[in-house]
Coordinates of C-alpha atoms and ligand atoms in Angstrom, one line a residue:
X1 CA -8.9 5.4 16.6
X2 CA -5.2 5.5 17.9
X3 CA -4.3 6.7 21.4
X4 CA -3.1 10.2 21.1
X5 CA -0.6 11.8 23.2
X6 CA -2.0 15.1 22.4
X7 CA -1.1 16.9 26.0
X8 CA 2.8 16.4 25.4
X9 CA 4.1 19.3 22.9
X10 CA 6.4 18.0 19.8
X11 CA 8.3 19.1 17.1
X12 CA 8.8 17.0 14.1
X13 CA 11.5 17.1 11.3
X14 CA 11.0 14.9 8.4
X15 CA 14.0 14.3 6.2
X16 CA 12.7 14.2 2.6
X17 CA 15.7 16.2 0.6
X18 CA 17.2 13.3 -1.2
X19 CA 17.2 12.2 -5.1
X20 CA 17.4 8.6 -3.3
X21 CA 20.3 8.1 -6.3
X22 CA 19.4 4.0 -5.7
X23 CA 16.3 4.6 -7.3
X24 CA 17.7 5.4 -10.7
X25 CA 15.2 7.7 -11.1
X26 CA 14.5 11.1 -11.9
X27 CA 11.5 11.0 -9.4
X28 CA 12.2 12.4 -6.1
X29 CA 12.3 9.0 -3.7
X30 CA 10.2 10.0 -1.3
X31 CA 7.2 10.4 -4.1
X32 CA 7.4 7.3 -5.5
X33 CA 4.3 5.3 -4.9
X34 CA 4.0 2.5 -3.0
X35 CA 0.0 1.0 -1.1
X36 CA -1.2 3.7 -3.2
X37 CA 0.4 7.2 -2.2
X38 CA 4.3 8.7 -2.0
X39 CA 6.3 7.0 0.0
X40 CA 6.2 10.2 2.2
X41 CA 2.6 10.1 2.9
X42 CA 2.7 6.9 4.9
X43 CA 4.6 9.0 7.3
X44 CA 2.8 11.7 7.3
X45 CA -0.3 9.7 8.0
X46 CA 1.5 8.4 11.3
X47 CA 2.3 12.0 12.3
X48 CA -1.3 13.1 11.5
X49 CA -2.9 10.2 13.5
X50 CA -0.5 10.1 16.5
X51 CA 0.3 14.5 17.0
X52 CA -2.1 16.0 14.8
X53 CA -1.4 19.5 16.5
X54 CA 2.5 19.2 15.7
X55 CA 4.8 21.7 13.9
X56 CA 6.7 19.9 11.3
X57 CA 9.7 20.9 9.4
X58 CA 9.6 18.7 5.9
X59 CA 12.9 19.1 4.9
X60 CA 12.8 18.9 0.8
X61 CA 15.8 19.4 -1.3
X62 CA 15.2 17.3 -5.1
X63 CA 12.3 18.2 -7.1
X64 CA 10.9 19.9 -4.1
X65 CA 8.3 22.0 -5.9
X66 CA 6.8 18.9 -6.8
X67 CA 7.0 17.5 -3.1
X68 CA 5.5 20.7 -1.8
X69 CA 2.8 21.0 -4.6
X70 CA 1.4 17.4 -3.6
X71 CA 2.0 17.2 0.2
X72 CA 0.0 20.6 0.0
X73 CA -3.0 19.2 -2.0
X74 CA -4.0 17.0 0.6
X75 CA -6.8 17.8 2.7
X76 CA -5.3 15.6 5.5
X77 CA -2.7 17.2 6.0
X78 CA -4.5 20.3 6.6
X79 CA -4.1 20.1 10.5
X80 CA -0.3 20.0 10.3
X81 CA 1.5 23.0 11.0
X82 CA 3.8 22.5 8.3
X83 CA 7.3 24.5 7.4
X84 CA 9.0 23.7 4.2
X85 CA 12.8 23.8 4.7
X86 CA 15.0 23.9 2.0
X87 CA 17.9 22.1 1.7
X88 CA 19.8 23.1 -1.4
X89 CA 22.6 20.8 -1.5
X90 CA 22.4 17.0 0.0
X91 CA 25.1 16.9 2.6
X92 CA 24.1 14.4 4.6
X93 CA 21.1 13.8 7.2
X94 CA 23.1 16.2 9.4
X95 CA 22.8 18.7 7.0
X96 CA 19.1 18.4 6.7
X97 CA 18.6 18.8 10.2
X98 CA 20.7 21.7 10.7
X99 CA 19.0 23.1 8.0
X100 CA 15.6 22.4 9.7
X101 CA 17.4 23.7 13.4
X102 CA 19.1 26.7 12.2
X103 CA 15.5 27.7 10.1
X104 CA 13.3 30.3 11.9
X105 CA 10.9 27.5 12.8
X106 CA 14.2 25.7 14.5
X107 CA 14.8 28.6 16.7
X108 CA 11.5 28.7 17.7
X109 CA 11.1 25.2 18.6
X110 CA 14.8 25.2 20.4
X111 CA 13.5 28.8 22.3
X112 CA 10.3 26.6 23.5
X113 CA 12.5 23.5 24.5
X114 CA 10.2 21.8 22.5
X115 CA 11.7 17.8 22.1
X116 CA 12.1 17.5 18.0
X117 CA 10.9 14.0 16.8
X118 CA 13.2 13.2 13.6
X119 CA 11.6 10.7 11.0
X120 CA 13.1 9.9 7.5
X121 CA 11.4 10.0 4.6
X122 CA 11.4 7.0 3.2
X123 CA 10.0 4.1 6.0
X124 CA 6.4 3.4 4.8
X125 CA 5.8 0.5 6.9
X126 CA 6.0 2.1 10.9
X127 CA 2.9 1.7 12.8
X128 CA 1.6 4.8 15.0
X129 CA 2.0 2.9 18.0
X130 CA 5.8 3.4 17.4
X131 CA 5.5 7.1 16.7
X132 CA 3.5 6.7 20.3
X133 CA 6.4 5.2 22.3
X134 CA 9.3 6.8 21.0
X135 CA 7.8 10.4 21.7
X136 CA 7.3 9.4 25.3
X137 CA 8.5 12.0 27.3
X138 CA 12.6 12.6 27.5
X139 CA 14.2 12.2 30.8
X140 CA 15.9 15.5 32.0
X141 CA 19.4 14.8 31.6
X142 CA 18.7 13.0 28.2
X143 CA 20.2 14.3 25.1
X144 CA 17.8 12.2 22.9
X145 CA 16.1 8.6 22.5
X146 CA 17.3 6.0 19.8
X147 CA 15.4 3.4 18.2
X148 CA 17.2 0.8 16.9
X149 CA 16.3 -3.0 15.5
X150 CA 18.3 -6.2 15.0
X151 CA 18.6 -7.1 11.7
X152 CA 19.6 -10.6 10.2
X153 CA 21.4 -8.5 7.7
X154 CA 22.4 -5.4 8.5
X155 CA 24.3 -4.1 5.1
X156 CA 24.1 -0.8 4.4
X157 CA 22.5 0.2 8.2
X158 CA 24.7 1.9 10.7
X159 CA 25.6 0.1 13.7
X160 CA 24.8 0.7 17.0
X161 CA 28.5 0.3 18.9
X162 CA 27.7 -0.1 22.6
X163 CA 30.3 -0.5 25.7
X164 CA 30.5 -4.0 25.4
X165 CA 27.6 -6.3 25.1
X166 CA 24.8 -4.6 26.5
X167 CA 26.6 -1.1 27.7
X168 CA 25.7 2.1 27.1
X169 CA 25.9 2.9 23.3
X170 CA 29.1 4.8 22.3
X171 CA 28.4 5.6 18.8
X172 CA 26.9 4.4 15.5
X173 CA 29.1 3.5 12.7
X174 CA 28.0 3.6 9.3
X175 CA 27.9 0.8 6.6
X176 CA 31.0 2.8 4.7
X177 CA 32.9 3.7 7.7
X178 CA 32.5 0.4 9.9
X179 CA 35.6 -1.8 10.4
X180 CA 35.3 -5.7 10.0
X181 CA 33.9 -6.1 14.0
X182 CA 31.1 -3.0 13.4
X183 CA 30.3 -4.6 10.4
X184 CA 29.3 -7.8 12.7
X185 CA 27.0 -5.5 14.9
X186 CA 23.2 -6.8 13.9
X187 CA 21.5 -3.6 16.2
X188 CA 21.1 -0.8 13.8
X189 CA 20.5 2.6 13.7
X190 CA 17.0 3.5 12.4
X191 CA 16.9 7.4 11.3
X192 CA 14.0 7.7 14.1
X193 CA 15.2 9.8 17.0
X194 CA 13.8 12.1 19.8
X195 CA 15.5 15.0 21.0
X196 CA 16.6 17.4 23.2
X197 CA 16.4 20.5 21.2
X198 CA 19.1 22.6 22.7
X199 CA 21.6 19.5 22.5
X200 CA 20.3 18.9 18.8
X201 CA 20.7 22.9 17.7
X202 CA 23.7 22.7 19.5
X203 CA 25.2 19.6 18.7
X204 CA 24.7 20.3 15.0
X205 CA 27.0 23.0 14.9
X206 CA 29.8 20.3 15.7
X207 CA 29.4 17.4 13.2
X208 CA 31.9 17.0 10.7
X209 CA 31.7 15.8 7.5
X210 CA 35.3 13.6 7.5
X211 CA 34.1 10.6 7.1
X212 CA 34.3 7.7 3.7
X213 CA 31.0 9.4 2.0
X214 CA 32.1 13.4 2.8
X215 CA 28.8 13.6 4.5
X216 CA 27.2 15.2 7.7
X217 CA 25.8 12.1 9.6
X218 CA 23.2 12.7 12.0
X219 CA 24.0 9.5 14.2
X220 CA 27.1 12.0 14.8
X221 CA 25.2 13.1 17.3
X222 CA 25.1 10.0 19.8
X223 CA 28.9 10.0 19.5
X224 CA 28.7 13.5 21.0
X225 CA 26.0 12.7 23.4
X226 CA 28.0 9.7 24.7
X227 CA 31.4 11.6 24.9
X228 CA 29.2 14.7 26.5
X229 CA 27.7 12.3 29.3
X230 CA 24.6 12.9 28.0
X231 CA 22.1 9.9 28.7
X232 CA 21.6 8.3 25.2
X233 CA 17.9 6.5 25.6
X234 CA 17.4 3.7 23.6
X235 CA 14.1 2.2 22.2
X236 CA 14.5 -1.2 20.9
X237 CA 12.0 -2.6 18.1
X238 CA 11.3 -6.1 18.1
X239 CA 9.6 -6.1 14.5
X240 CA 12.6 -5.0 12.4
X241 CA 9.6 -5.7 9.3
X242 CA 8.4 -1.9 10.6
X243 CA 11.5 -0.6 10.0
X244 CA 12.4 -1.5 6.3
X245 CA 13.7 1.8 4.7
X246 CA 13.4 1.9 1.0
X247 CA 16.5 2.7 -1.1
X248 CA 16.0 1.0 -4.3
X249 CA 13.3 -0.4 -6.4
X250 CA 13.4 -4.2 -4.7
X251 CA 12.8 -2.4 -1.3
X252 CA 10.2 -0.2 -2.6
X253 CA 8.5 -3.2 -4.4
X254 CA 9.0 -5.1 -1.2
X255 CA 7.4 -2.6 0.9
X256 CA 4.3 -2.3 -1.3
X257 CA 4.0 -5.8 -0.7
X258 CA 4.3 -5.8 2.8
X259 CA 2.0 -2.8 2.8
X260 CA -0.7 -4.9 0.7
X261 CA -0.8 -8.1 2.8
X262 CA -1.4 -5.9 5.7
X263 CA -4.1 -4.3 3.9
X264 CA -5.7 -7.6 2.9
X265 CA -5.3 -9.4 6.5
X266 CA -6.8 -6.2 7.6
X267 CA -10.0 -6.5 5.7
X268 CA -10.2 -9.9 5.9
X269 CA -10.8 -9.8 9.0
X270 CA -13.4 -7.0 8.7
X271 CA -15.1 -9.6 6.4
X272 CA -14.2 -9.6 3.2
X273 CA -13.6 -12.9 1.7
X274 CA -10.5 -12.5 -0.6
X275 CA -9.9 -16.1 -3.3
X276 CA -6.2 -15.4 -3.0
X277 CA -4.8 -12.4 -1.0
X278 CA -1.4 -13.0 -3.4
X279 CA -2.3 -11.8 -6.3
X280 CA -5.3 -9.2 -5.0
X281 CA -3.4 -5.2 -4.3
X282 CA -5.1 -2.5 -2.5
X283 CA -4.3 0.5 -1.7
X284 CA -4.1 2.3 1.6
X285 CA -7.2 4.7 1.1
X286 CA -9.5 2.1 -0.2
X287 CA -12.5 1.0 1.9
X288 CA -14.3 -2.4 2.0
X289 CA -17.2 -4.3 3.9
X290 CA -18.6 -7.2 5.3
X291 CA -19.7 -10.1 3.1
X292 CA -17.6 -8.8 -0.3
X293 CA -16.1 -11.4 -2.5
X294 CA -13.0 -10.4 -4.5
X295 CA -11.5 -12.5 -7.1
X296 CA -7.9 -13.1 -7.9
X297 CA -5.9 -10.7 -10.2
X298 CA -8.0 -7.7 -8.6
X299 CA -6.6 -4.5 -8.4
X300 CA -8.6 -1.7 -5.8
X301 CA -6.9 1.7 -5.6
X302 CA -7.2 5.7 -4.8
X303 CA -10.8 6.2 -3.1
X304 CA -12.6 3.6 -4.2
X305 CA -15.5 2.4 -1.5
X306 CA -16.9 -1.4 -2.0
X307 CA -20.5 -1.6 -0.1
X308 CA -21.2 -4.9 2.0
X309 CA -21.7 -8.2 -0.2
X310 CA -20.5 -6.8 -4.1
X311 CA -18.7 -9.6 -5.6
X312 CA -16.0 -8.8 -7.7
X313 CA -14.5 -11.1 -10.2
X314 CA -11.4 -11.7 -11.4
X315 CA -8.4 -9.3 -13.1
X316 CA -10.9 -6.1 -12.0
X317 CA -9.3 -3.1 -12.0
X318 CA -11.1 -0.1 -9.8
X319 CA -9.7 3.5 -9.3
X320 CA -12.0 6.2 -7.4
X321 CA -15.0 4.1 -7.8
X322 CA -18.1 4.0 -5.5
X323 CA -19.7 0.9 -5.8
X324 CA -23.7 -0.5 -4.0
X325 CA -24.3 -2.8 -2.3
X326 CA -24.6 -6.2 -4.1
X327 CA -23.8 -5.2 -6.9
X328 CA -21.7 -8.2 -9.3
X329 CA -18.3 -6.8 -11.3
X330 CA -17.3 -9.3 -13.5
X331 CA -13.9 -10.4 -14.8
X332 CA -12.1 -8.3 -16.9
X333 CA -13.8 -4.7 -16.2
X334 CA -12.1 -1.7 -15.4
X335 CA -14.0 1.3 -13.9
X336 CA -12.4 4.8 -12.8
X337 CA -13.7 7.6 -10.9
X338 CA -17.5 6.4 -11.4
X339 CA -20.1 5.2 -9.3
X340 CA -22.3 1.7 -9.4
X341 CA -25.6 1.7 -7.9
X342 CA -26.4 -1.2 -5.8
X343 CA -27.6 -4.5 -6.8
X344 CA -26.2 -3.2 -10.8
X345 CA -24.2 -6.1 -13.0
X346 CA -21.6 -5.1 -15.0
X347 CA -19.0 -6.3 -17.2
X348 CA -17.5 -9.0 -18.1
X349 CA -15.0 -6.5 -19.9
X350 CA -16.6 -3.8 -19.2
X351 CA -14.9 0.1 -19.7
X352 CA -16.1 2.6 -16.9
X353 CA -14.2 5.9 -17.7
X354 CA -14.5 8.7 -15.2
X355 CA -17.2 10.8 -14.6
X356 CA -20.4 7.8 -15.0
X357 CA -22.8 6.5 -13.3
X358 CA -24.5 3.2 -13.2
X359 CA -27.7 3.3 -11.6
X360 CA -29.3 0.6 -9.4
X361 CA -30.3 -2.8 -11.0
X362 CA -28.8 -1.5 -14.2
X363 CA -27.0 -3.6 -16.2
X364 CA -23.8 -2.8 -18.5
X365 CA -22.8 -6.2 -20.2
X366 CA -19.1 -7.0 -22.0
X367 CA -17.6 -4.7 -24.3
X368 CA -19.1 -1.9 -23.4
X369 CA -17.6 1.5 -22.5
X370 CA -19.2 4.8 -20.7
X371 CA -17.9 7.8 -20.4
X372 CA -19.2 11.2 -18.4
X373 CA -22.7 9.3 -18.7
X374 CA -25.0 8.4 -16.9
X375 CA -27.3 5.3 -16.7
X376 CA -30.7 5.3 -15.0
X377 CA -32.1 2.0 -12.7
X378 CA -33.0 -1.1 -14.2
X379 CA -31.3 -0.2 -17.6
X380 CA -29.7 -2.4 -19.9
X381 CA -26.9 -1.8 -22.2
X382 CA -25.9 -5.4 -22.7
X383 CA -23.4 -6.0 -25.4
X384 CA -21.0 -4.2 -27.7
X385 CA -21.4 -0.5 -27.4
X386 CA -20.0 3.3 -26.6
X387 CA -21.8 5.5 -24.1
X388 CA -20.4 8.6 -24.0
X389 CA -22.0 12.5 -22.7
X390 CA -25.4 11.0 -22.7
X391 CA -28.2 10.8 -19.8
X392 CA -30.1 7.6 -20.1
X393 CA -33.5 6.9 -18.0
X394 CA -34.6 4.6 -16.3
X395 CA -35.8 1.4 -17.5
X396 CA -34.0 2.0 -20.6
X397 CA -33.3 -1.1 -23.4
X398 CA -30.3 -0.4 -25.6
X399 CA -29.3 -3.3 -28.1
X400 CA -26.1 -4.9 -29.0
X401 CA -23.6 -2.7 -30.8
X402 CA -24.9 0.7 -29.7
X403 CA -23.1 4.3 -30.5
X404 CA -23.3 7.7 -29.2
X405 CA -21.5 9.8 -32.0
X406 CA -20.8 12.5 -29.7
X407 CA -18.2 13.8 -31.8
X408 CA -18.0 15.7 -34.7
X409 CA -14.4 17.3 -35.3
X410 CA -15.0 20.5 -33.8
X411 CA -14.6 22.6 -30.7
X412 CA -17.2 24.9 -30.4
X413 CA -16.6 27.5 -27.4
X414 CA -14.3 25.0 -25.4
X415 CA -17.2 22.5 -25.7
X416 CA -15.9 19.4 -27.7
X417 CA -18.6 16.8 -27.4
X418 CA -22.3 16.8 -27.3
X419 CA -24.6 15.6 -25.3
X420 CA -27.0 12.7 -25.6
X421 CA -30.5 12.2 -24.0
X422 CA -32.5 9.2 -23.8
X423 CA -35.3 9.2 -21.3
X424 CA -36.9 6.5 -19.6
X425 CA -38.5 3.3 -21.0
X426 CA -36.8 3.8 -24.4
X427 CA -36.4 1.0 -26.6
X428 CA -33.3 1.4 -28.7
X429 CA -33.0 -2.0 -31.4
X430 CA -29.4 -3.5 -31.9
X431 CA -26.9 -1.6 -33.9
X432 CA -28.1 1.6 -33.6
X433 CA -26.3 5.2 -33.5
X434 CA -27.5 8.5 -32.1
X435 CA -25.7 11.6 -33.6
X436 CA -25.6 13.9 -30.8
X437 CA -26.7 16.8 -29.7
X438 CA -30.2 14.6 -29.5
X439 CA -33.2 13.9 -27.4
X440 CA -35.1 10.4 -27.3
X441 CA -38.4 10.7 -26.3
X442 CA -39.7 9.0 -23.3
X443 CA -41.5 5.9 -24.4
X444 CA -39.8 6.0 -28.4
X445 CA -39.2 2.8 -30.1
X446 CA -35.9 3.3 -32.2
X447 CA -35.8 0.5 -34.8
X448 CA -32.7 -1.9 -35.3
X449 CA -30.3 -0.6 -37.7
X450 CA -31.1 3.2 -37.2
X451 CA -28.8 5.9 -37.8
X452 CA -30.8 8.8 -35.7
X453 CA -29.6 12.3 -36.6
X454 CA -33.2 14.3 -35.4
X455 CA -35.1 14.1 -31.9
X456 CA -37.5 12.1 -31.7
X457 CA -40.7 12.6 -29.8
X458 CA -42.1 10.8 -26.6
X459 CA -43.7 7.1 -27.5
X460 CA -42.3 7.6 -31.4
X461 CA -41.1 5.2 -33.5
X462 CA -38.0 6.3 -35.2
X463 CA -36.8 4.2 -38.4
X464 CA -33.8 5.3 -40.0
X465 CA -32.1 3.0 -42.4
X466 CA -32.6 2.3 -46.0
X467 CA -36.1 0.3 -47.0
X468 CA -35.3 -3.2 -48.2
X469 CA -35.7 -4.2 -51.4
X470 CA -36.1 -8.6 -52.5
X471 CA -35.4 -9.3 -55.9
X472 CA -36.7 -12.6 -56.2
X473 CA -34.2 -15.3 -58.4
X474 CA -31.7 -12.8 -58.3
X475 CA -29.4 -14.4 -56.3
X476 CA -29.0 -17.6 -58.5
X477 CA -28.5 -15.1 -61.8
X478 CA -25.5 -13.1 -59.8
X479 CA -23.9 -16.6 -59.7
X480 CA -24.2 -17.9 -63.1
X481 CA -22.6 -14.4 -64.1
X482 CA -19.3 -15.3 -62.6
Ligands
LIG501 C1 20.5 6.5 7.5 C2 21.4 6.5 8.7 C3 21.7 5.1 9.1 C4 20.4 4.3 9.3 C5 19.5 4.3 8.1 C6 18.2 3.7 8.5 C7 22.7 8.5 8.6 C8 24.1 9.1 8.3 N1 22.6 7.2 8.4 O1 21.2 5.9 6.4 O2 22.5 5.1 10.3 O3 20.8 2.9 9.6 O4 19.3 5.7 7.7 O5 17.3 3.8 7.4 O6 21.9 9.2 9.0 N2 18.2 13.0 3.5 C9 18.1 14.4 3.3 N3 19.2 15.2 3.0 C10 20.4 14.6 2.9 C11 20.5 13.2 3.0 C12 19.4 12.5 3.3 O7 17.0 15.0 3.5 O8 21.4 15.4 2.6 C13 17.0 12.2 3.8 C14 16.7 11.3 2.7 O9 15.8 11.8 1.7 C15 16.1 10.1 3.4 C16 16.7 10.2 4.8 O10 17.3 11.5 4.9 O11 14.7 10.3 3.6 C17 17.7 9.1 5.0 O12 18.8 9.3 4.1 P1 19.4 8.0 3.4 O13 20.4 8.5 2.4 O14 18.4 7.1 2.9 O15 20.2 7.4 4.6 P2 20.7 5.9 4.8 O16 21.9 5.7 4.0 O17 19.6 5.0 4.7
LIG502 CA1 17.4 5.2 3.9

C-alpha cells in the first residue's frame, strides 16, 4: 500500500505520558476517541504502515495501565517491537525522552547509533508519507531533523527562531516563554523530530527546566544543537491541516471532523454515493464498496463491512456489523456486532443487538429487536416483536407482535436465558409468544393469539388461547345495566 523504507533501521519514541490537563478529563488524552480509535492509535497506525520492523519506546505516564492494556489488545500492533517506559512524574517532553533514552531500550538504541524518530501523542491527522520523509536518512554531521509548519495562528505553538529571515534556526521559543517579536513567528515547532541518538542521549543530560512552565522542553535541544554547531535539518510542511495537535475538546472534536471528511472523500471516491457527507461519520476501520447509498444522519463505526450496492437510509446507526450485498437498511435502525445476509431488508427502526444474524432475503420489519438469534433466508419477522436466543429457519413467517419469553428469573448454572427453536417453513400467527426452552416443528402452524409453553411437532397446528364464547344480545343488555 504505502512505500516503506524498510532497509533504513529506526527507533521510535512516542510521547504519550500526559493527563492532557486541557481535556478536563479524567481520561488519559491520548485515549480519547476520535475517527473511531484513541487518539494514539492514529499514530501508531502511521508507524505500523511506514516501519513495521521498528522498536518503539511508548512513553506513558497517566492512567498508563489502561494505555498499555489497550495498545496491547490490538492485533495490529503485534509487529511492533514495543517498550513501555514509564514516566512517573510529567516534567516536560524533555523528561519523557530522557526517560525513554536513559531506559535499557535507550542505551541499546544509542549503542546501535540507531537515528530515534520522536512523535507526540496526540496528532491524529499525519499522513505516512510524512513519517516517510522525515525519517530520510540524517546527514553525518546532523544533530537531528525538524519539522515545522506555518500557522495562521500560532498561539500556544513554539516558534521556530531562525538567524534572520531564512537563516539557520537558533532555537524554538515556547508560547509561555516567547517575547512580543517570537510571539510574531508564524513557523512552529511540531513535536516531530529525527535524531542523532548520541546527540539526543547526550543532549538530554543538559536541558534545564528554568523556564515560565518549570518544565524540561525538548525543543531545548535545537538551542544546543545550534550553539554546538550541529547542523539542525529542517523539514518544512506545507499542509499545517496534518499537523493539528489536539489539546482540548474543540481540537479533538475538530480533528474527528477532519478525520471523517477524509474518510468520506476517500470512499466516495471508491464509489460510494454519500446524500450529504456533513452529517454522515465513519470511522477509520470501517470498510465500504462500490455502488452503496448512504443516507444522511448515518453513523458506521468499529469493524463494520458494507458489501457493494446496500443502501442505507437515514439516522442508521452500525457498530461491528457485516452486512450483503444489496441488502436495504432503513431509517432509524441500529445494528451492532451482527451480520445481514445479502439482498435481506430491515428496519425501518429496527434493534440488531450483538451476536444475530439475518439471513439472505430475510426480512426484519420496524420495531423489531434480535438478540444472539439467528434468522434463516427468506424469513419474515415483519412488525412489532422481540427475538431473542432463538434459531429460526428458513422460510419462516412470524406475525406482528411476536415474543420469545426467554426469561424466566433464574440463573441456572451461569445459563440465564433459554433458547428458542423454530425450524423452517413455520407459520407463526400475529401476537404470539413462545416460552422458551421450546422447539417448533418444521412445517407447524401456530395459531394467532397463542401462548406456546410445549414443543410442538413437525407440520402441527398449535392453538393455545382461550375458546371463544358469543353470547348473542348480550351486548345491548350490558348497556341498559349502566
Ligand atoms: C509541544 C512543543 C511545542 C510544539 C507543540 C506541537 C515542547 C516543550 N513543546 O507543546 O514546541 O509546538 O508540542 O504540538 O515540547 N508529554 C509527556 N510527558 C510530559 C509532557 C508531555 O509524555 O511530561 C507528551 C504529551 O502526552 C503529548 C506530547 O508529549 O503527547 C506533547 O505534550 P504537550 O503538553 O501537548 O506539548 P505542547 O504544549 O503541545
Ligand atoms: Ca500538544
Amino acid at each position: 500500500m504505502m512505500k516503506t523504507n524498510r532497509e533504513q533501521k529506526i527507533a521510535v519514541i512516542i510521547l504519550a505520558a500526559g493527563l492532557g490537563k486541557r481535556m478536563k478529563s479524567p481520561l488519559p488524552k491520548v485515549l480519547h476517541p476520535v475517527g473511531g480509535q484513541p487518539l494514539l492509535f492514529h499514530i501508531l497506525d502511521r508507524v505500523c504502515e511506514v516501519t513495521p520492523q521498528s522498536s518503539v519506546a511508548l512513553v506513558v505516564g497517566h492512567g498508563r495501565e489502561e494505555v498499555e492494556t489497550q495498545v496491547r489488545a490490538h492485533s495490529r500492533y503485534a509487529s511492533l517491537d514495543l517498550h513501555f517506559i514509564h514516566q512517573a512524574e510529567q516534567k516536560g517532553t524533555g523528561h519523557a525522552a530522557r526517560c525513554a533514552m536513559d531506559s535499557a531500550w535507550g542505551e541499546k538504541i544509542a549503542r546501535a547509533k540507531t537515528p530515534v524518530l520522536v512523535l507526540p501523542g496526540d496528532l491524529p491527522l499525519i499522513p505516512s508519507r510524512l513519517v516517510e520523509q522525515i525519517i530520510e536518512p540524517l546527514h553525518r554531521m546532523a544533530g537531528l531533523r525538524l519539522l515545522t509548519t506555518e500557522l495562521q495562528n500560532p498561539t500556544g505553538y513554539g516558534r521556530v527562531v531562525r538567524k534572520g529571515k531564512q537563516g539557520p534556526v537558533l532555537r524554538i521559543a515556547e508560547e509561555r516563554d516567547a517575547n512580543l517579536r517570537e510571539k510574531e513567528i508564524r513557523e512552529v515547532a511540531t513535536s516531530i523530530y529525527v535524531f542523532n541518538s548520541a546527540f539526543l542521549k547526550a543532549g538530554l543530560q543538559r536541558i534545564s527546566n528554568k523556564n515560565a512552565q518549570g518544565e524540561y522542553y525538548l525543543t531545548d535541544l535545537i538551542a544546543q544543537a545550534a550553539r554546538a554547531k550541529k547542523r539542525v535539518e529542517v523539514l518544512t510542511w506545507g499542509e499545517s491541516g496534518d499537523l493539528r495537535g489536539v489539546n482540548d475538546p474543540w481540537e479533538l472534536a475538530e480533528a474527528g471532523r477532519t478525520l471523517n471528511e477524509k474518510q468520506v472523500c476517500h470512499w466516495a471516491r471508491q464509489g460510494v454515493r454519500f446524500i450529504d457527507p456533513s452529517s454522515t461519520w465513519i470511522d477509520v476501520s470501517v470498510e465500504l464498496s462500490e455502488e452503496v447509498v448512504v443516507y444522511p444522519g448515518v453513523f458506521l463505526q468499529g469493524s463494520t463491512k458494507i458489501a457493494r450496492g446496500v443502501t442505507i437510509g437515514p439516522n442508521v446507526v452500525l457498530s461491528n456489523m457485516v452486512i450483503g450485498e444489496r441488502a436495504v437498511i432503513k431509517a432509524g435502525t441500529v445494528g451492532e456486532g451482527s451480520e445481514i445476509g445479502a439482498d435481506a431488508q430491515v428496519g425501518p427502526y429496527a434493534h440488531l443487538r450483538p451476536g444475530s444474524q439475518v439471513g439472505e432475503r430475510a426480512k426484519i420489519g420496524n420495531f423489531v429487536e434480535l438478540k444472539k438469534s439467528r434468522i434463516g433466508s427468506d424469513t419474515s419477522i415483519a412488525h412489532l416483536s422481540y427475538v431473542g436466543d432463538a434459531q429460526v429457519g428458513s422460510g419462516v413467517n412470524i406475525g406482528c407482535g411476536f415474543v420469545t419469553c426467554n426469561f424466566d428469573g433464574r440463573v441456572v448454572e451461569g445459563q440465564r436465558k433459554h433458547q428458542t427453536i423454530i425450524e423452517d417453513g413455520v407459520f407463526l400467527g400475529s401476537d404470539c409468544q413462545t416460552v422458551a426452552p421450546i422447539r417448533i416443528g418444521k412445517g407447524a402452524y401456530i395459531a394467532s393469539g397463542s401462548t406456546i409453553t410445549e414443543n410442538v411437532e413437525p407440520e402441527a397446528l398449535a392453538i393455545a388461547r382461550a375458546k371463544q364464547v358469543n353470547k348473542p344480545g348480550y351486548a345491548k343488555k350490558l348497556r341498559e345495566k349502566s
